Amino acid sequence: MKVTEHFQNANGNTLFTFEILPPLKGENMKTLFSHIDPLMEFKPPFIDVTYHREEYIYKQRENGLLEKRSTRKRPGTVGICAAIQNHYKVDTVPHLICGGFSKEETENALIDLHFLGIDNVLALRGDCVKSEQRFVPEPDGHTYATELIGQVVNMNKGCYLDDEQAYHNGTDFCIGVAGYPEKHFEAPNITSDLRWLKKKVELGAEYIVTQMFFENQRYFDFVNRCRAEGINVPIIPGLKPMTTKTQLTLLPSLFHVEIPCALADAIESCADNKAAAQVGVEWAIQQSKELMEFGVPCLHFYSMGKSESVRKVAKQLF
Ligand code: FAD
């Protein structure tokens, strides 16, 4: 079922959903299910599975020269989505990125997803490769999420890349996209960022999931600005309970988000990570309660491979 249909069927109740990372290469589905199992009692209607592009490592050859090798640490998004749907009978939302994909590879991935009965995709540009300064698309790939959305929408209409052929059966993906209450870090300003977000919706995105934020006012302001711009699709808040003291600097550097003083001070004064995680859980519960009162259709949690804190938060809410 489509994500948007789940929102409609919820009759105004707030849903609980979360995002998981594919396990590291060499792990198996048992590892993954052990993170998902503790969250299933809160009845997520769908689970997002992230996509991780290749990284480059340098290996020294016998002659002393360095060899650049591509490695993918967390492959398997498509297979994991199918396994989750099969095992838990819930929908999945595979993240689909432009980075590292040619248009043809994207088409093939979408065909696989379609055959597997997956009805949703979150269409993203993806981050740049760690060793590169800026995002570089594949020679025949997409540069922005807008272009990727265009390809999915075309396939939904039955237009595939080899337009010599007339195909009658299209796919029927519900498309979600990313939004940034604190602005995407590359955007020159929030107005420009919102203009592109609006474009994503005009092209066919049916809902938005936000980057994590730790101050609800950021989300409320973002929603107000989106509505003023004429962006009227559901905007799902993304939440991350902080779990360690190092996340105080790690999350801002990785995700370009601000940690409010009250939370930062509380985490800093914790004696250890156990205490920090407790502060993170309590903060996320307060955030969630206020967002539910605001009437959000869904609370979407970034589990980042750790379900324990998300479970503690959900236990108080659902
Ligand atoms: P875009 O929408 O393409 O925007 C990128 C930048 O370009 C923005 O600054 C925007 O303002 C601007 N822009 C947009 N369209 C155009 C255009 N047509 N012309 C000119 N400028 C434009 N990354 C992963 O690698 N894997 C994941 O699984 C993943 N999941 C995510 C889930 C969520 C909910 C979020 C919020 C982010 C996720 N990311 C993931 C990170 C995301 O890929 C990065 O933030 C990336 O830098 C931008 O992706 P985007 O889809 O928002 O890009």
Coordinates of C-alpha atoms and ligand atoms in Angstrom, one line a residue:
M1 CA 0.0 0.0 0.0
K2 CA 1.1 3.6 -0.6
V3 CA 2.4 5.7 2.2
T4 CA -0.2 8.3 1.4
E5 CA -3.0 5.7 1.7
H6 CA -1.7 4.8 5.2
F7 CA -2.0 8.5 6.1
Q8 CA -5.6 8.6 4.8
N9 CA -6.5 5.4 6.6
A10 CA -5.1 6.6 9.9
N11 CA -8.2 9.0 10.3
G12 CA -6.2 11.7 11.9
N13 CA -4.2 9.5 14.3
T14 CA -0.4 9.9 14.3
L15 CA 1.4 6.9 13.0
F16 CA 4.8 5.5 14.1
T17 CA 7.4 4.8 11.5
F18 CA 11.1 4.4 11.4
E19 CA 14.1 4.1 9.1
I20 CA 16.7 1.4 9.2
L21 CA 20.2 1.1 7.7
P22 CA 21.1 -2.1 5.8
P23 CA 23.4 -4.1 8.0
L24 CA 27.1 -4.1 7.2
K25 CA 28.2 -6.4 4.5
G26 CA 28.7 -9.9 5.9
E27 CA 25.8 -9.6 8.4
N28 CA 22.6 -11.4 7.9
M29 CA 18.9 -10.7 8.1
K30 CA 18.8 -12.0 11.7
T31 CA 20.9 -9.0 12.8
L32 CA 18.4 -6.7 11.1
F33 CA 15.3 -8.4 12.4
S34 CA 16.7 -8.1 15.9
H35 CA 16.6 -4.3 15.5
I36 CA 13.2 -4.3 14.0
D37 CA 11.5 -6.9 16.3
P38 CA 11.4 -4.6 19.3
L39 CA 9.6 -1.9 17.3
M40 CA 6.9 -3.9 15.8
E41 CA 4.5 -3.7 18.7
F42 CA 4.0 0.0 17.8
K43 CA 2.5 -1.1 14.5
P44 CA 4.5 0.8 11.9
P45 CA 2.6 0.8 8.7
F46 CA 5.8 1.1 6.7
I47 CA 9.6 1.0 7.3
D48 CA 12.1 3.0 5.4
V49 CA 15.4 1.4 4.3
T50 CA 18.3 3.7 3.5
Y51 CA 20.6 3.4 0.5
H52 CA 24.4 3.8 0.9
R53 CA 26.6 4.5 -2.0
E54 CA 30.1 3.3 -2.6
E55 CA 33.1 4.7 -0.8
Y56 CA 36.7 4.7 -2.1
I57 CA 39.6 3.2 -0.3
Y58 CA 43.2 3.3 -1.2
K59 CA 45.3 0.0 -1.1
Q60 CA 49.0 0.0 -1.4
R61 CA 50.3 -2.3 -4.2
E62 CA 53.6 -4.2 -4.0
N63 CA 55.3 -1.6 -6.1
G64 CA 54.3 1.1 -3.6
L65 CA 51.7 2.8 -5.8
L66 CA 48.2 3.3 -4.4
E67 CA 45.2 1.6 -6.0
K68 CA 41.8 3.3 -5.7
R69 CA 39.2 0.7 -4.9
S70 CA 35.4 1.1 -4.7
T71 CA 33.7 -0.6 -1.8
R72 CA 30.1 -0.6 -0.6
K73 CA 29.7 -1.3 3.1
R74 CA 25.9 -1.5 3.3
P75 CA 24.5 -3.0 0.1
G76 CA 21.2 -4.8 -0.3
T77 CA 18.4 -2.2 0.1
V78 CA 16.1 -3.8 -2.5
G79 CA 16.5 -7.3 -1.1
I80 CA 16.1 -6.1 2.5
C81 CA 12.8 -4.3 1.6
A82 CA 11.5 -7.4 0.0
A83 CA 12.5 -9.5 3.1
I84 CA 10.9 -7.1 5.5
Q85 CA 7.6 -7.0 3.5
N86 CA 7.6 -10.8 3.4
H87 CA 8.5 -11.3 7.1
Y88 CA 6.5 -8.6 8.8
K89 CA 3.8 -8.0 6.2
V90 CA 4.4 -4.2 6.4
D91 CA 5.2 -1.9 3.6
T92 CA 8.7 -0.7 2.9
V93 CA 10.1 2.5 1.5
P94 CA 13.4 2.0 -0.2
H95 CA 15.5 5.1 -0.5
L96 CA 16.6 5.6 -4.1
I97 CA 19.5 8.0 -4.8
C98 CA 21.0 9.6 -7.9
G99 CA 24.6 9.1 -6.8
G100 CA 26.3 6.1 -8.3
F101 CA 23.4 5.3 -10.5
S102 CA 23.0 5.6 -14.3
K103 CA 19.5 6.2 -15.5
E104 CA 19.4 2.6 -16.8
E105 CA 20.4 1.2 -13.4
T106 CA 17.8 3.3 -11.8
E107 CA 15.2 2.0 -14.2
N108 CA 16.3 -1.6 -13.5
A109 CA 16.1 -1.0 -9.7
L110 CA 12.6 0.4 -10.1
I111 CA 11.5 -2.6 -12.2
D112 CA 12.8 -4.9 -9.5
L113 CA 11.0 -3.0 -6.8
H114 CA 7.8 -3.1 -8.9
F115 CA 8.1 -6.9 -9.4
L116 CA 8.6 -7.3 -5.6
G117 CA 5.3 -5.5 -4.9
I118 CA 7.0 -2.4 -3.3
D119 CA 4.7 0.6 -3.8
N120 CA 6.9 3.4 -2.5
V121 CA 10.2 5.1 -3.0
L122 CA 11.9 8.0 -1.3
A123 CA 13.6 9.9 -4.1
L124 CA 16.9 11.5 -3.1
R125 CA 20.0 13.0 -4.6
G126 CA 22.3 11.3 -2.0
D127 CA 25.4 12.8 -0.5
C128 CA 28.6 13.1 -2.3
V129 CA 31.3 10.4 -2.0
K130 CA 33.3 11.1 1.2
S131 CA 36.5 11.7 -0.7
E132 CA 34.9 14.3 -3.0
Q133 CA 34.1 17.9 -2.3
R134 CA 30.9 18.1 -4.2
F135 CA 28.2 15.8 -5.6
V136 CA 29.3 14.3 -9.0
P137 CA 26.6 12.4 -10.9
E138 CA 27.3 9.4 -13.0
P139 CA 27.9 10.2 -16.7
D140 CA 24.4 9.1 -17.5
G141 CA 22.9 9.7 -14.1
H142 CA 20.8 12.4 -12.4
T143 CA 22.2 15.5 -10.7
Y144 CA 19.2 16.4 -8.5
A145 CA 16.3 14.6 -6.9
T146 CA 14.0 16.5 -9.3
E147 CA 15.4 14.6 -12.2
L148 CA 15.0 11.3 -10.4
I149 CA 11.4 12.1 -9.6
G150 CA 10.9 12.8 -13.3
Q151 CA 12.1 9.3 -14.2
V152 CA 9.9 7.6 -11.6
V153 CA 6.9 9.7 -12.8
N154 CA 7.6 8.7 -16.4
M155 CA 7.7 5.0 -15.4
N156 CA 4.4 5.4 -13.6
K157 CA 3.0 6.6 -16.9
G158 CA 4.6 3.6 -18.7
C159 CA 7.4 5.6 -20.3
Y160 CA 10.6 3.7 -20.0
L161 CA 14.1 4.8 -21.3
D162 CA 13.8 3.0 -24.6
D163 CA 11.0 5.1 -25.9
E164 CA 11.2 3.3 -29.2
Q165 CA 8.9 0.7 -27.6
A166 CA 5.3 1.4 -26.4
Y167 CA 4.8 -0.1 -23.0
H168 CA 1.3 -0.2 -21.7
N169 CA 1.9 -1.0 -18.1
G170 CA 3.5 1.5 -16.0
T171 CA 4.6 1.3 -12.4
D172 CA 2.6 3.0 -9.6
F173 CA 5.1 4.3 -7.1
C174 CA 4.2 6.8 -4.4
I175 CA 7.1 9.2 -4.2
G176 CA 8.4 10.8 -1.1
V177 CA 11.2 13.4 -0.9
A178 CA 13.5 15.0 1.7
G179 CA 12.9 18.5 3.2
Y180 CA 15.2 20.5 5.5
P181 CA 13.7 22.7 8.3
E182 CA 17.2 24.1 8.8
K183 CA 17.9 24.4 5.1
H184 CA 19.9 22.0 2.9
F185 CA 23.5 22.8 3.6
E186 CA 24.3 23.5 0.0
A187 CA 21.4 25.8 -0.6
P188 CA 22.3 29.5 -0.7
N189 CA 19.2 30.4 1.4
I190 CA 16.0 28.8 2.7
T191 CA 13.9 30.6 -0.1
S192 CA 15.9 28.9 -2.8
D193 CA 15.8 25.5 -1.0
L194 CA 12.0 25.8 -0.7
R195 CA 11.7 26.7 -4.3
W196 CA 13.3 23.4 -5.2
L197 CA 11.2 21.5 -2.7
K198 CA 8.1 23.0 -4.3
K199 CA 9.4 21.8 -7.7
K200 CA 9.8 18.3 -6.3
V201 CA 6.2 18.3 -5.3
E202 CA 5.0 19.8 -8.5
L203 CA 6.8 17.1 -10.4
G204 CA 5.0 14.4 -8.4
A205 CA 6.3 14.0 -4.9
E206 CA 3.3 13.1 -2.6
Y207 CA 4.9 13.7 0.8
I208 CA 8.0 15.1 2.5
V209 CA 10.1 13.6 5.3
T210 CA 12.2 16.1 7.1
Q211 CA 15.8 16.0 8.2
M212 CA 16.1 15.4 11.9
F213 CA 15.6 18.5 14.1
F214 CA 15.8 19.0 17.9
E215 CA 13.7 22.1 18.3
N216 CA 10.0 21.8 17.2
Q217 CA 9.8 25.5 16.4
R218 CA 12.1 24.8 13.4
Y219 CA 9.5 22.3 12.1
F220 CA 6.5 24.6 12.7
D221 CA 8.2 27.4 10.9
F222 CA 9.2 25.1 8.1
V223 CA 5.6 23.8 7.7
N224 CA 4.3 27.4 7.7
R225 CA 6.7 28.5 5.1
C226 CA 5.9 25.5 2.9
R227 CA 2.2 26.1 3.2
A228 CA 2.8 29.8 2.3
E229 CA 4.7 28.7 -0.8
G230 CA 1.8 26.4 -1.8
I231 CA 3.4 23.1 -0.8
N232 CA 0.5 21.2 0.5
V233 CA 1.5 17.6 0.8
P234 CA 2.0 15.9 4.2
I235 CA 5.3 16.9 5.9
I236 CA 6.6 14.1 8.2
P237 CA 8.8 15.1 11.0
G238 CA 12.0 13.1 11.3
L239 CA 13.2 12.6 14.9
K240 CA 16.4 11.2 16.4
P241 CA 16.8 10.5 20.1
M242 CA 20.4 11.3 21.0
T243 CA 22.2 8.3 22.4
T244 CA 25.8 9.3 23.1
K245 CA 27.8 12.3 24.2
T246 CA 29.8 12.3 20.9
Q247 CA 26.6 12.9 18.9
L248 CA 26.6 16.4 20.3
T249 CA 29.2 17.3 17.7
L250 CA 28.7 14.4 15.3
L251 CA 25.1 15.1 14.4
P252 CA 25.6 18.8 13.6
S253 CA 28.6 17.9 11.4
L254 CA 27.0 15.1 9.6
F255 CA 23.4 16.5 9.2
H256 CA 23.9 20.2 9.5
V257 CA 21.4 20.6 12.3
E258 CA 21.6 22.7 15.5
I259 CA 21.3 21.2 19.0
P260 CA 19.5 23.7 21.3
C261 CA 21.4 24.9 24.3
A262 CA 19.1 23.2 26.9
L263 CA 19.6 19.8 25.2
A264 CA 23.3 20.3 24.6
D265 CA 23.9 21.4 28.3
A266 CA 22.0 18.5 29.6
I267 CA 23.9 16.0 27.5
E268 CA 27.2 17.6 28.3
S269 CA 26.6 17.3 32.0
C270 CA 25.9 13.6 31.8
A271 CA 28.5 11.3 33.5
D272 CA 28.3 8.7 30.7
N273 CA 26.5 7.6 27.6
K274 CA 23.8 5.7 29.5
A275 CA 22.8 9.0 31.2
A276 CA 23.1 10.8 27.8
A277 CA 20.7 8.3 26.2
Q278 CA 18.2 8.9 29.0
V279 CA 18.3 12.6 28.3
G280 CA 17.9 12.0 24.6
V281 CA 14.9 9.8 25.1
E282 CA 13.2 12.3 27.4
W283 CA 13.8 15.1 24.9
A284 CA 12.4 13.0 22.0
I285 CA 9.3 12.2 24.1
Q286 CA 8.6 15.9 24.7
Q287 CA 9.2 16.7 21.1
S288 CA 6.9 13.9 20.0
K289 CA 4.1 14.8 22.3
E290 CA 4.1 18.4 21.1
L291 CA 4.2 17.3 17.4
M292 CA 1.3 14.9 18.0
E293 CA -0.7 17.8 19.5
F294 CA 0.1 19.8 16.4
G295 CA -1.5 16.9 14.4
V296 CA 1.4 15.5 12.5
P297 CA 0.3 12.4 10.4
C298 CA 3.3 10.4 11.4
L299 CA 6.4 10.5 13.6
H300 CA 9.4 9.1 11.7
F301 CA 12.3 8.0 13.8
Y302 CA 15.9 7.7 12.6
S303 CA 17.0 4.6 14.4
M304 CA 20.5 4.6 12.9
G305 CA 20.9 0.9 13.6
K306 CA 19.9 1.2 17.3
S307 CA 16.3 0.5 18.2
E308 CA 16.5 0.7 22.0
S309 CA 16.1 4.4 22.4
V310 CA 13.4 4.6 19.7
R311 CA 11.5 1.8 21.6
K312 CA 11.7 3.7 24.9
V313 CA 10.2 6.8 23.2
A314 CA 7.5 4.9 21.3
K315 CA 6.5 3.1 24.5
Q316 CA 5.4 6.4 26.0
L317 CA 3.4 7.5 22.9
F318 CA 1.8 4.6 21.0
Ligands
FAD1 P1 18.0 17.6 -3.8 O1 16.5 17.8 -3.6 O2 18.4 17.3 -5.2 O3 18.7 19.0 -3.4 C1 20.1 19.1 -3.3 C2 20.5 20.6 -3.3 O4 20.3 21.2 -4.6 C3 19.6 21.5 -2.3 O5 20.5 22.5 -1.8 C4 18.5 22.1 -3.2 O6 18.1 23.3 -2.7 C5 19.2 22.2 -4.6 N1 18.4 21.8 -5.7 C6 17.4 20.8 -5.7 N2 16.9 20.6 -7.0 C7 17.6 21.4 -7.8 C8 17.7 21.7 -9.2 N3 16.8 21.0 -10.0 N4 18.6 22.6 -9.7 C9 19.4 23.3 -8.8 N5 19.4 23.0 -7.5 C10 18.5 22.2 -6.9 N6 21.3 10.1 1.7 C11 21.7 8.8 1.2 O7 22.8 8.8 0.6 N7 21.0 7.7 1.4 C12 19.8 7.7 2.1 O8 19.1 6.7 2.2 C13 19.3 9.0 2.5 N8 18.1 9.1 3.2 C14 17.7 10.4 3.6 C15 16.4 10.5 4.1 C16 15.9 11.7 4.5 C17 14.5 11.8 5.1 C18 16.7 12.9 4.4 C19 16.2 14.2 4.9 C20 18.0 12.8 3.8 C21 18.5 11.5 3.4 N9 19.7 11.4 2.8 C22 20.1 10.2 2.3 C23 20.6 12.6 2.6 C24 20.4 13.3 1.3 O9 20.7 12.4 0.2 C25 21.3 14.5 1.3 O10 20.8 15.5 2.2 C26 21.6 15.1 -0.1 O11 22.7 16.0 0.1 C27 20.4 15.9 -0.7 O12 19.4 15.1 -1.1 P2 18.0 15.7 -1.6 O13 17.3 14.6 -2.2 O14 17.4 16.5 -0.6 O15 18.6 16.6 -2.8

